[in-house]
Coordinates of C-alpha atoms in Angstrom, one line a residue:
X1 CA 172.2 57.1 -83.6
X2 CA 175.6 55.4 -82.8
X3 CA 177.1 56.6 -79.4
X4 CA 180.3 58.3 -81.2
X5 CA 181.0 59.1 -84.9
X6 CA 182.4 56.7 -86.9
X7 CA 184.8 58.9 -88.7
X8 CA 186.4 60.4 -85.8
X9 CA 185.4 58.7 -82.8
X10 CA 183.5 61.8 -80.8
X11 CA 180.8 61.4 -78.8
X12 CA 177.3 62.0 -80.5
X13 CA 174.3 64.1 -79.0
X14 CA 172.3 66.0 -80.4
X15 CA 174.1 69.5 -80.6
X16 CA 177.2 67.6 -83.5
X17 CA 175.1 64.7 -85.0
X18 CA 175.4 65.0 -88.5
X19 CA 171.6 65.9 -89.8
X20 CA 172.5 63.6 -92.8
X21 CA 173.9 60.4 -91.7
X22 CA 173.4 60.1 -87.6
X23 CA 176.0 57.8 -88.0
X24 CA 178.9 61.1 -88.3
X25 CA 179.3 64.2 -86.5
X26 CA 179.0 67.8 -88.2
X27 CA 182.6 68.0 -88.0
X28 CA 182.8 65.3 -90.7
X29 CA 180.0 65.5 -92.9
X30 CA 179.5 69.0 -94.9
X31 CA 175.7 69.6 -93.6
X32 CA 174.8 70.9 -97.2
X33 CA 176.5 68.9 -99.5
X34 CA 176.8 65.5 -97.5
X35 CA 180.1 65.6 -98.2
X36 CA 183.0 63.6 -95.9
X37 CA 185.6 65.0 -94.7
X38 CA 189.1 63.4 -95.8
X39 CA 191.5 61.0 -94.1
X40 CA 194.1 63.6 -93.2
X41 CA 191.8 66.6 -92.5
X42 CA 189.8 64.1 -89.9
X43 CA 193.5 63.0 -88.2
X44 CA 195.0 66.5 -88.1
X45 CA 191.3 67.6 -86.4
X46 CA 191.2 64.8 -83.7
X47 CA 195.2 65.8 -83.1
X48 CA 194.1 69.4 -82.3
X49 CA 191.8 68.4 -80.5
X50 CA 194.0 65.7 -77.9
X51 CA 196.2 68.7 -77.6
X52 CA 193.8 71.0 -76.8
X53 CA 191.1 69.1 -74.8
X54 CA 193.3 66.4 -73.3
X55 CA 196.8 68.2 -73.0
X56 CA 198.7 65.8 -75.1
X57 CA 201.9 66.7 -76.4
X58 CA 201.5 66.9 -80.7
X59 CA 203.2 63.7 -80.5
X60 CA 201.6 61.8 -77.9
X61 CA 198.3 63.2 -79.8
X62 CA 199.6 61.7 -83.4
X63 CA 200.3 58.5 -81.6
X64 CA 196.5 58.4 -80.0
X65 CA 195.5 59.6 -83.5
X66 CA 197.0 57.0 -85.4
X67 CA 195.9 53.8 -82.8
X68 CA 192.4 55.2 -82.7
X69 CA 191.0 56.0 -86.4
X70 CA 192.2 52.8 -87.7
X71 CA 189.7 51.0 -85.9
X72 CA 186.6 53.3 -86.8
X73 CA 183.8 51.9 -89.0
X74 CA 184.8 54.8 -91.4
X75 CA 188.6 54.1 -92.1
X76 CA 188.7 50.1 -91.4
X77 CA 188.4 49.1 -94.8
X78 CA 191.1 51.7 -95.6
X79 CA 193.4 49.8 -93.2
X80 CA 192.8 46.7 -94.8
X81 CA 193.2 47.1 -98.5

């Protein structure tokens, strides 16, 4: 199991590991169809979660948002095409 998920960065344990791929958290692989979440739906989540959990302002969270998933296993090769 990787130490956070490579979609959207959080912190695996045992309680949000994906039971599919340890590699992703629940939050971004459906745990009965093994689907992945998309691009924007992972963003707008780790957004909420800035503002909420770190008291960002919506911008200052886009801004963390945008620096941080590009460099996840996940979304590099999106980056780079």
């Amino acid at each position: 199991m990787s130490d956070n998920c490579e979609s959207c960065g959080m912190p695996l344990d045992e309680f949000v590991v994906s039971h599919m791929d340890n590699r992703y958290c629940m939050h971004c692989q459906d745990q009965e169809t093994g689907d992945m979440a998309a691009f924007d739906d992972v963003r707008e989540q780790s957004i909420i979660a800035a503002v909420e959990l770190l008291n960002k302002t919506r911008e200052e969270a886009e801004e963390l948002a945008d620096e941080m998933l590009p460099q996840l296993p996940r979304w590099k090769s999106r980056v780079e095409d």
